[in-house]
Amino acid sequence: MKYPLNLIVFSVALLSSGVVLSADDGVSGEETWVVTGTRTERLLEDAPVRTEVISRELIDTLHARNVSEALKTVSGLMLKDIHGKGGQEVWLQGLDADRVLILVNGRPVTASTGSSVDVSQLATADIERIEIVKGATSALYGSSAMGGVVNIITRRPDKAFSLSVTADAGSYDQGNIGNSDLSLGGRAQDISSRYGQLNLGMNKGNWSAVLNGSVRDTDGYDLDLDTPGRDGLSGTKTNVSARLTYETLSGNEYFVEPSYYKEDTTAENLLFTPGVGYRDKTEVAERQHLDAGARFQFGEDKLALYLTQETFSDTTEKGDIRTAEQKILRGSVQWDTPLADNQLLTLGADLSQAELEQYLDKPTLTGYQRTEEIGNGTDNKSAELFVQNDIFLGSHWELLPGVRYQYDSDFGSHYTPKVNLSYTPDWLDAAEVRIRAGVGMGYRVPNLKERYYVFDHSNLGYMVMGNPDLQPERSDSYQIGAELSFPSGLSMDLSLYRNNLTDLITSASNADHPRSTPSVVIYEYLNIDRATITGAELALKGQWRHLLYWDTALTLMDTENASTGKQLTGRPQQQFKTGLTLKPGSGFSASLLGSYESKSFSDVDNKHYTPAWSTWDLKLNQQINPHLKVYLGVDNLADVTKDPSDPYDQGPHPGRFVYSGLRVDL
């Protein structure tokens, strides 16, 4: 297949042009603070809970337009398609997205598709860093954190005025559909994807304000142009967010943070009706979100109060019209107080209320007939209390016990304890050694969609069946790891983990289901009595003369449904990720990123599977001057894709994507 040569030639010429006035090619020497592992601020290297960080610098290097693209390089993390959507969800250590909590500034993001968060809906315009903590953190964050937490930390303005504008455009090469209004030649040179981002910050006295916006627009793509259907959605995704903050001289802070998201997408030619022909599926989703809160300082004590209100609506039309709306109201309080010189006690409470409504309008001769699919009796309330004590035992040991009490209106009360231990020995003069271990219990109640929803897309080739008899799931999580860091920048990190799961809730294809046919795959929610996930992660990172930076990570994972002896679905036994970045100076950088996953099964009987696959991405950046940067990228260099004719193949897609863009900072 040919690359869109005109686009590449134009972009390389742009990267090579101009006089370089100034650039910072080195790694920032600023210390990195993290909050996710303990819910209190800690230096990254001193955190007792293993925390991985994606910096703003890396987000820019990757040209990440959304959180899904920013997370691609994280070891042990998998990005999976969401059934019937164009988005992606996060899996950690073999636990799927229903058990991975996505936070923004420590506050949960509502699962826009019922039970998992679509991270492709979250823009990167205002992100300072992303923190990832793997393993059960239910004691700190509640029911959805059995597998870990991804915490998105937004940035604050540090200047009186700042403005950043980013724009890029790209092509899916031979995957272009051919309906673009912009082209540099034939179909393969169509400009089939456009992106724009704005970040405005102001800081004056005690007040600061931020306004962020981004728009992602695409014509879609296709893996097989000989078939009528299209594999990639066309449409627009828009994010707008703002933050207004007032900080007193004594350090108290008050803030309000509204945000809005809308996507309007079309899946072309998915439906065929005799006598009518092919029909599109359209979807319009909107999220209206409001955060407000305050932080107070009383000597060494700290108090934080948060309130969140969110409404999410989703309407899909494919002849019939399905509409869903969920409303979330949350309140949180956290108190941090020193008990002694070597102890920090954290107390907190979370209250939440969720409502989900869903109905289907089917066309009739006289109009539409409405059927309520999810309605009265499907709301849910919960109240949770948590406590944690951070105990420093001398200069080498740190102990972090905690427990959470949860009351759920449908499933009653439950306790989830955890304990973490960190040890920093003086074993080596030339390197720093840190050993971390953790044991925690996880607990998750089935959400409303898993219990009540019937997602009938049989005309698209699949259905997802809810199950009102689902039981809460439980897990025992064990983590141990060692990190070795040298002054030269070389570091090695080995982590071992084990999850023992009881009544694991999973969505899996079932070829024996009575409604299954050769043309319709049935996915259903069910409890697995007992399952285990055991794994190891080995990560290496280093640099040579501040010119060449490299990292590589190998993840090994073994899963088992203890009732059948079969492997759990969607979990590859091996994953390998690697990256090499060249920074020769003059503001230029080039990065080559690789990813490999071994075969993974798609059904509970292990009869169908996704074959092993590997992809490579290329990222080029040139800082022309302090105010202008240009960049070029080629995702999926080798154009490796899944088999579009196999409904069980969940391999890479889209194929090769070439793009170029620029960023202006004022």
XYZ file of C-alpha atoms in Angstrom:
666
model
C 0.000 0.000 0.000
C 1.164 3.537 -0.747
C 1.601 6.184 1.884
C -0.176 9.497 1.293
C 3.105 10.801 -0.211
C 1.992 14.379 -0.758
C 1.109 14.734 2.923
C 4.417 13.207 4.080
C 6.535 15.337 1.719
C 4.717 18.477 2.803
C 5.100 17.611 6.503
C 8.798 16.704 6.302
C 9.480 19.959 4.460
C 7.677 21.843 7.214
C 9.645 20.005 9.911
C 12.915 20.874 8.175
C 12.171 24.550 7.598
C 12.807 27.594 9.754
C 15.571 28.791 12.025
C 15.557 27.189 15.453
C 15.693 29.939 18.060
C 15.250 27.982 21.272
C 14.277 24.549 22.474
C 14.438 22.433 25.601
C 15.571 18.978 24.584
C 16.288 17.620 28.027
C 14.048 15.998 30.562
C 12.507 18.400 33.038
C 14.342 18.480 36.332
C 11.210 19.355 38.281
C 10.069 16.895 40.907
C 6.904 14.919 40.147
C 4.199 14.857 42.800
C 1.444 12.224 42.794
C -1.758 11.819 44.801
C -3.573 8.695 43.585
C -1.941 5.899 45.593
C -2.517 7.519 48.997
C -5.059 10.321 48.259
C -2.425 12.687 49.656
C 0.442 14.463 47.888
C 3.700 12.506 47.708
C 6.842 12.671 45.626
C 6.697 10.006 42.927
C 9.918 8.296 43.993
C 8.768 8.220 47.644
C 5.201 6.987 47.080
C 4.526 3.756 49.047
C 2.096 2.598 46.339
C 3.559 1.959 42.886
C 2.390 4.777 40.615
C 3.082 5.235 36.912
C 2.911 8.722 35.398
C 2.261 9.968 31.877
C 3.650 13.491 31.803
C 2.456 16.462 29.777
C 5.711 16.212 27.827
C 4.926 12.621 26.827
C 1.342 13.522 25.883
C 2.726 16.174 23.528
C 5.389 13.819 22.150
C 2.715 11.212 21.372
C 0.456 13.840 19.766
C -2.311 12.361 21.943
C -5.657 13.956 21.132
C -7.547 11.987 23.781
C -6.807 9.894 26.862
C -7.027 6.636 24.901
C -4.093 7.709 22.715
C -2.153 8.926 25.777
C -2.432 5.524 27.508
C -1.139 3.414 24.603
C 2.404 3.139 26.002
C 1.524 1.987 29.551
C 2.746 -1.542 30.306
C 0.123 -4.077 31.343
C -2.657 -1.762 30.172
C -4.976 -2.812 27.354
C -7.327 -0.615 25.347
C -10.425 -2.515 24.239
C -13.337 -1.642 21.977
C -16.668 -0.978 23.682
C -19.518 -3.106 22.323
C -21.459 -1.154 19.702
C -19.466 2.043 20.158
C -16.605 3.765 18.421
C -14.774 4.283 21.701
C -12.294 2.439 23.912
C -12.107 1.316 27.530
C -9.182 0.548 29.875
C -8.193 -2.879 31.238
C -5.518 -3.233 33.941
C -3.725 -6.410 35.050
C -6.302 -8.550 33.266
C -9.283 -6.873 34.921
C -11.665 -5.198 32.512
C -12.979 -1.642 32.419
C -15.871 -2.308 34.801
C -13.213 -2.737 37.501
C -10.937 0.159 36.530
C -11.900 3.539 37.959
C -11.315 6.605 35.786
C -10.918 9.850 37.749
C -10.426 13.499 36.882
C -8.705 15.317 39.744
C -9.687 12.473 42.052
C -13.391 12.485 41.136
C -15.028 9.631 39.170
C -15.976 9.982 35.520
C -19.442 8.625 34.782
C -19.495 5.513 32.634
C -21.050 6.929 29.499
C -21.954 3.539 28.059
C -23.532 2.100 31.186
C -20.696 0.186 32.806
C -17.362 1.430 31.423
C -15.841 4.820 30.678
C -15.041 5.634 27.048
C -11.587 7.217 27.422
C -11.608 8.332 23.784
C -14.242 10.883 24.850
C -11.790 12.558 27.261
C -9.705 15.279 25.632
C -6.084 16.041 26.586
C -6.220 19.843 26.168
C -6.021 20.608 29.900
C -4.139 17.551 31.228
C -1.017 18.083 33.333
C -0.336 14.374 33.909
C -2.071 11.007 34.169
C -1.416 8.741 37.162
C -1.966 4.971 36.983
C -2.181 2.738 40.063
C -2.646 -0.992 39.419
C -4.234 -3.523 41.736
C -7.186 -3.394 44.118
C -7.756 0.104 45.491
C -11.369 -0.404 46.601
C -10.463 0.592 50.156
C -9.644 4.117 48.940
C -11.878 4.560 45.904
C -14.787 2.160 46.221
C -16.581 -0.446 44.173
C -15.190 0.214 40.700
C -11.487 0.158 41.646
C -10.856 -3.598 41.887
C -8.343 -3.519 39.044
C -6.828 -0.098 39.586
C -7.230 3.618 39.035
C -6.426 6.023 36.213
C -6.386 9.563 37.601
C -6.292 12.495 35.168
C -4.782 15.610 36.755
C -5.577 18.883 35.006
C -3.118 21.769 34.814
C -3.453 25.238 36.295
C -2.351 28.482 34.670
C 1.029 29.744 35.920
C 1.080 32.952 33.852
C -1.032 36.086 33.781
C -2.126 35.057 30.293
C -1.438 31.989 28.166
C -2.906 30.717 24.928
C -2.187 27.470 23.091
C -3.724 26.425 19.771
C -3.146 23.030 18.134
C -4.382 21.767 14.776
C -3.645 18.682 12.719
C -5.067 16.708 9.808
C -4.492 13.190 8.552
C -5.332 10.376 6.191
C -6.215 6.687 6.578
C -4.371 5.951 3.320
C -6.024 3.021 1.517
C -8.604 2.889 4.319
C -10.104 6.219 3.264
C -13.719 5.911 2.229
C -13.383 8.509 -0.519
C -16.010 11.024 0.568
C -13.697 13.744 1.928
C -14.047 17.361 0.799
C -10.264 17.801 1.223
C -7.650 15.845 -0.720
C -4.033 16.085 -1.850
C -4.665 13.716 -4.744
C -6.706 10.520 -5.101
C -8.713 8.653 -2.452
C -5.584 7.523 -0.544
C -4.563 11.188 -0.185
C -7.913 12.371 1.205
C -7.651 14.453 4.388
C -10.108 12.241 6.231
C -9.464 13.345 9.840
C -9.218 16.839 11.348
C -8.433 17.984 14.873
C -8.302 21.331 16.659
C -7.543 22.229 20.274
C -7.495 25.462 22.293
C -6.265 26.124 25.826
C -6.658 29.571 27.401
C -5.374 30.394 30.887
C -5.479 33.530 33.050
C -4.043 34.182 36.474
C -4.537 37.454 38.340
C -4.147 37.899 42.057
C -6.228 35.370 43.955
C -8.195 34.404 40.844
C -7.359 31.986 38.050
C -9.407 30.779 35.112
C -8.987 28.168 32.382
C -10.979 27.558 29.204
C -10.337 24.457 27.087
C -11.895 23.201 23.892
C -11.249 20.559 21.270
C -12.979 19.246 18.154
C -12.250 15.910 16.462
C -13.850 15.362 13.065
C -13.455 12.312 10.829
C -14.896 10.902 7.625
C -14.388 7.371 8.961
C -12.400 4.500 7.461
C -12.972 1.019 6.080
C -10.933 -2.190 6.230
C -12.672 -3.768 3.236
C -14.033 -1.434 0.570
C -15.581 -4.369 -1.301
C -18.288 -4.702 1.360
C -21.080 -2.129 1.846
C -20.518 -1.545 5.573
C -17.900 0.815 6.988
C -15.644 -0.176 9.911
C -14.878 3.303 11.266
C -17.452 5.843 12.416
C -17.697 9.235 10.766
C -18.669 12.326 12.720
C -17.592 14.912 15.267
C -16.581 14.825 18.931
C -16.499 18.116 20.839
C -15.147 18.874 24.326
C -15.482 22.172 26.202
C -14.404 22.694 29.812
C -13.666 25.600 32.135
C -12.379 26.137 35.636
C -12.654 29.176 37.900
C -10.592 29.177 41.104
C -10.251 31.584 44.021
C -7.404 31.066 46.496
C -7.130 32.996 49.748
C -3.904 34.250 51.270
C -4.161 31.542 53.938
C -4.164 28.809 51.266
C -7.869 27.977 51.192
C -9.286 27.323 47.729
C -12.730 27.441 46.138
C -13.447 26.259 42.609
C -16.187 25.524 40.097
C -15.532 23.410 36.998
C -18.216 22.909 34.321
C -17.656 20.749 31.233
C -19.618 19.672 28.183
C -19.118 16.836 25.714
C -21.001 15.977 22.535
C -20.453 13.374 19.867
C -22.456 13.043 16.681
C -21.387 9.959 14.741
C -22.604 7.772 11.889
C -21.911 4.115 11.090
C -22.520 3.955 7.356
C -24.370 1.170 5.525
C -24.692 -1.111 8.537
C -28.314 -2.128 8.060
C -29.962 -3.824 5.100
C -33.735 -3.929 4.782
C -35.301 -5.756 1.823
C -37.075 -3.289 -0.420
C -35.358 -0.362 1.314
C -31.641 -1.026 0.948
C -28.780 -0.091 3.257
C -29.319 2.248 6.155
C -26.944 4.131 8.461
C -26.826 4.002 12.236
C -26.509 7.440 13.873
C -25.663 8.244 17.473
C -25.768 11.495 19.415
C -24.312 11.528 22.932
C -24.083 14.478 25.320
C -22.551 14.893 28.766
C -23.186 17.903 31.008
C -20.899 17.866 34.029
C -20.410 20.228 36.965
C -17.821 19.978 39.726
C -17.633 22.380 42.662
C -15.545 22.227 45.793
C -13.357 23.786 48.423
C -10.093 22.962 50.177
C -9.230 24.329 53.602
C -6.001 24.391 55.594
C -6.136 24.431 59.400
C -2.521 24.419 60.500
C -1.299 20.948 59.496
C -4.836 19.665 58.968
C -6.508 19.694 55.525
C -10.190 19.453 54.643
C -11.562 18.919 51.126
C -15.222 19.078 50.032
C -16.482 18.105 46.563
C -19.862 18.003 44.850
C -20.475 16.531 41.379
C -23.593 16.591 39.216
C -23.748 14.982 35.799
C -26.295 14.129 33.139
C -25.463 11.884 30.213
C -27.812 11.169 27.325
C -27.373 8.894 24.328
C -29.681 8.510 21.345
C -29.087 5.964 18.570
C -31.202 5.688 15.448
C -31.236 2.782 13.031
C -34.858 2.763 11.958
C -35.906 2.421 15.572
C -34.668 4.998 18.106
C -33.093 4.008 21.431
C -32.614 6.734 24.057
C -30.800 6.400 27.374
C -30.257 8.987 30.098
C -28.407 8.659 33.350
C -28.112 11.155 36.166
C -25.391 11.127 38.796
C -25.090 13.122 42.012
C -22.034 12.670 44.248
C -20.682 14.303 47.362
C -17.291 13.680 48.969
C -15.398 14.868 52.013
C -11.805 14.113 53.059
C -9.891 15.109 56.194
C -6.112 14.704 56.563
C -4.592 15.147 60.008
C -1.200 14.208 61.514
C -1.494 11.877 64.498
C 2.170 12.280 65.369
C 5.431 13.197 63.675
C 5.392 9.881 61.832
C 1.678 9.331 61.072
C -0.874 10.924 58.731
C -4.505 9.914 59.198
C -6.969 10.257 56.306
C -10.728 10.047 56.883
C -13.406 10.416 54.233
C -16.929 9.767 53.052
C -18.549 9.403 49.618
C -22.276 9.623 48.923
C -23.778 8.929 45.512
C -27.082 8.521 43.746
C -27.527 7.169 40.202
C -30.580 6.945 37.965
C -30.735 5.229 34.587
C -33.626 5.358 32.136
C -33.782 3.783 28.724
C -36.542 3.352 26.179
C -36.991 2.187 22.610
C -39.177 3.840 19.964
C -40.098 1.462 17.129
C -41.660 2.754 13.910
C -45.248 1.800 13.161
C -47.700 2.738 10.436
C -48.965 5.623 12.576
C -45.695 6.800 14.137
C -43.572 5.273 16.888
C -44.399 2.866 19.698
C -42.373 3.366 22.880
C -41.135 0.504 25.061
C -39.476 1.144 28.417
C -36.316 -0.981 28.672
C -34.926 0.426 31.921
C -37.121 2.544 34.150
C -38.715 2.628 37.592
C -36.908 0.689 40.289
C -33.490 0.852 38.666
C -32.024 3.740 40.633
C -29.185 3.116 43.073
C -27.849 4.848 46.190
C -24.658 4.245 48.132
C -22.896 5.608 51.201
C -19.236 4.865 51.858
C -16.726 5.668 54.610
C -12.973 5.165 54.426
C -10.005 5.536 56.753
C -6.258 5.231 56.125
C -3.203 5.756 58.303
C 0.188 6.470 56.706
C 2.805 5.311 59.230
C 6.533 6.021 58.805
C 8.595 3.414 60.652
C 12.045 4.958 60.818
C 13.777 6.150 57.655
C 13.363 2.948 55.634
C 9.881 1.540 56.249
C 6.403 2.878 55.548
C 3.135 1.127 56.416
C -0.193 2.128 54.863
C -3.273 0.305 56.240
C -6.819 1.300 55.292
C -10.418 0.119 55.164
C -13.650 1.201 53.457
C -17.226 0.562 54.533
C -19.804 0.520 51.744
C -23.588 0.479 51.966
C -25.479 -0.156 48.728
C -29.257 0.262 48.491
C -29.575 -3.017 46.557
C -26.866 -5.234 48.090
C -26.378 -4.012 51.659
C -23.097 -3.523 53.565
C -19.552 -4.621 52.879
C -16.028 -3.899 54.153
C -12.885 -3.800 51.982
C -9.552 -3.581 53.836
C -6.068 -3.124 52.361
C -2.484 -2.660 53.495
C 0.617 -1.463 51.654
C 4.229 -1.675 52.758
C 7.257 0.133 51.365
C 10.915 -0.553 52.179
C 13.905 1.490 51.023
C 17.104 -0.355 52.018
C 20.672 0.957 51.882
C 21.927 -2.046 49.983
C 23.754 -0.252 47.170
C 25.782 2.943 47.174
C 25.429 3.448 43.423
C 21.689 2.852 43.139
C 18.414 3.379 44.965
C 16.348 0.315 45.795
C 12.672 0.386 46.723
C 10.499 -2.644 47.510
C 6.719 -2.315 47.597
C 4.044 -4.833 48.560
C 0.293 -4.650 48.926
C -2.687 -6.794 49.844
C -6.233 -5.610 49.273
C -9.782 -6.804 48.928
C -11.982 -5.694 46.054
C -15.766 -5.574 45.935
C -18.091 -4.528 43.138
C -21.847 -4.618 42.827
C -23.309 -5.229 39.350
C -24.368 -1.963 37.795
C -27.811 -1.195 36.450
C -26.965 -1.944 32.840
C -25.414 -5.346 33.626
C -28.545 -6.355 35.488
C -31.378 -5.034 33.357
C -30.278 -4.108 29.871
C -30.964 -5.975 26.613
C -28.833 -4.387 23.898
C -30.455 -5.652 20.713
C -28.233 -4.993 17.722
C -29.000 -8.283 16.005
C -29.220 -6.425 12.702
C -25.598 -5.399 13.300
C -24.543 -8.938 14.101
C -24.658 -9.061 17.914
C -26.732 -8.724 21.086
C -25.739 -8.034 24.722
C -28.023 -9.586 27.343
C -28.483 -8.241 30.876
C -28.928 -10.535 33.870
C -30.992 -9.430 36.929
C -29.691 -12.412 38.941
C -26.058 -11.251 38.950
C -24.313 -11.284 42.329
C -21.632 -8.875 43.625
C -18.103 -9.911 42.805
C -15.154 -10.055 45.198
C -11.415 -10.201 44.786
C -8.272 -10.717 46.832
C -5.374 -8.822 45.288
C -1.675 -9.385 46.017
C 1.077 -7.110 44.686
C 4.846 -7.154 45.247
C 7.563 -5.387 43.319
C 11.084 -4.014 43.382
C 12.491 -0.935 41.686
C 16.187 -0.248 41.049
C 17.241 3.254 39.939
C 20.697 4.509 38.969
C 21.865 8.152 38.751
C 22.569 7.629 35.030
C 18.832 7.342 34.389
C 18.751 3.563 34.089
C 15.905 1.951 36.021
C 14.478 -1.543 36.352
C 11.073 -2.382 37.767
C 9.744 -5.891 38.439
C 6.164 -6.380 39.639
C 4.277 -9.570 40.437
C 0.530 -9.722 40.997
C -2.252 -12.190 41.693
C -6.014 -11.662 41.714
C -8.317 -14.320 43.171
C -11.823 -13.534 41.950
C -15.160 -14.813 43.192
C -18.392 -14.365 41.203
C -16.518 -12.444 38.518
C -18.987 -10.622 36.267
C -18.043 -10.870 32.630
C -19.540 -10.261 29.226
C -18.684 -13.108 26.887
C -19.920 -14.493 23.614
C -21.968 -17.650 23.918
C -22.409 -19.675 20.731
C -24.808 -22.042 22.571
C -27.261 -19.313 23.554
C -30.777 -20.053 22.185
C -30.840 -16.709 20.353
C -27.424 -17.245 18.773
C -27.336 -17.703 14.988
C -24.510 -17.848 12.420
C -25.100 -14.141 11.727
C -25.728 -12.961 15.331
C -23.142 -13.253 18.138
C -24.702 -13.268 21.617
C -22.810 -11.576 24.457
C -24.263 -12.052 27.924
C -23.405 -10.999 31.464
C -22.743 -13.864 33.839
C -20.992 -14.690 37.106
C -17.916 -16.917 37.017
C -17.777 -18.777 40.345
C -14.015 -18.575 40.722
C -11.248 -17.192 38.535
C -7.593 -16.326 38.936
C -5.331 -13.848 37.186
C -1.581 -14.121 37.803
C 0.981 -11.923 36.135
C 4.397 -10.330 36.056
C 5.626 -7.044 34.594
C 9.265 -6.244 33.884
C 10.061 -2.692 32.784
C 13.449 -1.246 31.799
C 14.183 2.394 31.041
C 17.343 4.334 30.287
C 19.082 7.046 28.294
C 22.414 7.638 26.601
C 24.061 11.073 26.831
C 20.682 12.814 26.825
C 20.552 11.923 23.143
C 18.808 8.554 23.070
C 15.993 7.535 25.423
C 14.553 4.027 25.514
C 12.072 1.980 27.453
C 10.718 -1.524 27.168
C 8.202 -3.571 29.154
C 7.168 -7.221 29.106
C 3.932 -8.420 30.695
C 3.178 -12.104 31.261
C -0.307 -13.131 32.353
C -2.031 -16.422 33.125
C -5.791 -16.544 33.632
C -8.152 -19.357 34.498
C -11.844 -19.891 34.966
C -11.529 -22.308 37.864
C -14.907 -23.901 37.086
C -13.944 -24.938 33.546
C -10.149 -24.713 33.431
C -10.439 -22.390 30.415
C -8.690 -19.053 29.947
C -10.647 -15.867 30.577
C -11.695 -13.987 27.465
C -9.782 -11.034 26.057
C -6.596 -11.618 28.104
C -3.396 -12.263 26.081
C -0.705 -14.278 27.822
C 2.067 -11.961 26.607
C 2.231 -8.247 25.970
C 5.344 -6.329 24.927
C 5.723 -2.565 24.575
C 8.839 -0.635 23.632
C 9.847 2.883 22.715
C 12.959 4.617 21.370
C 13.285 8.415 21.270
C 16.083 10.356 19.624
C 16.739 13.971 20.731
C 19.763 15.250 18.774
C 19.134 18.868 19.735
C 17.823 21.927 17.896
C 14.312 21.158 19.127
C 13.935 17.938 17.111
C 12.779 14.563 18.417
C 11.860 11.271 16.755
C 10.109 8.407 18.540
C 9.417 4.840 17.423
C 6.845 2.973 19.536
C 6.036 -0.727 19.285
C 3.336 -2.920 20.804
C 2.720 -6.689 20.673
C -0.055 -8.881 22.074
C -0.288 -12.655 21.843
C -3.437 -14.585 20.959
C -6.445 -14.053 23.212
C -9.702 -15.995 23.335
C -13.038 -14.356 22.500
C -15.481 -16.860 24.004
C -15.759 -18.722 27.305
C -15.220 -22.096 25.607
C -11.927 -20.922 24.049
C -13.040 -21.907 20.543
C -12.662 -18.466 18.945
C -9.814 -16.035 19.342
C -8.063 -12.842 18.265
C -4.739 -13.765 16.593
C -1.433 -12.336 17.869
C -0.585 -8.920 16.450
C 2.034 -6.166 16.600
C 2.050 -2.499 15.550
C 4.575 0.324 15.242
C 4.020 4.097 15.479
C 6.357 6.913 14.413
C 6.280 10.385 16.030
C 8.360 13.361 14.793
C 8.484 16.773 16.500
C 10.267 20.016 15.617
C 10.254 23.070 17.871
C 10.735 25.946 15.414
C 10.898 28.634 18.121
C 9.478 29.116 21.627
C 6.039 29.795 20.146
C 5.752 27.331 17.245
C 6.022 23.562 17.031
C 5.283 21.336 14.019
C 4.846 17.574 14.097
C 4.272 14.506 11.931
C 3.061 11.039 12.842
C 2.421 7.665 11.257
C 0.318 5.316 13.381
C 0.314 1.604 12.543
C 3.229 1.840 10.122
C 2.837 -1.702 8.779
C -0.938 -1.335 8.294
C -1.765 -4.327 10.524
C -5.520 -4.786 11.032
C -8.052 -7.283 12.287
C -10.013 -9.459 9.884
C -13.223 -7.439 9.307
C -15.085 -10.590 8.249
C -14.410 -12.345 11.587
C -16.678 -11.030 14.413
C -14.416 -12.668 17.012
C -11.250 -10.869 15.853
C -10.663 -7.824 18.070
C -7.247 -6.949 16.646
C -5.876 -3.517 15.641
C -7.909 -0.983 13.701
C -7.851 1.390 11.907
C -4.936 0.662 9.593
C -2.141 3.083 8.733
C -2.905 6.701 9.677
C -0.621 9.543 8.562
C -1.048 13.057 9.919
C 0.696 16.393 10.357
C 0.024 19.377 12.593
C 1.292 22.418 14.424
C 0.973 24.049 17.828
C 1.197 27.763 18.621
C 1.924 28.905 22.200
C 1.537 32.519 23.309
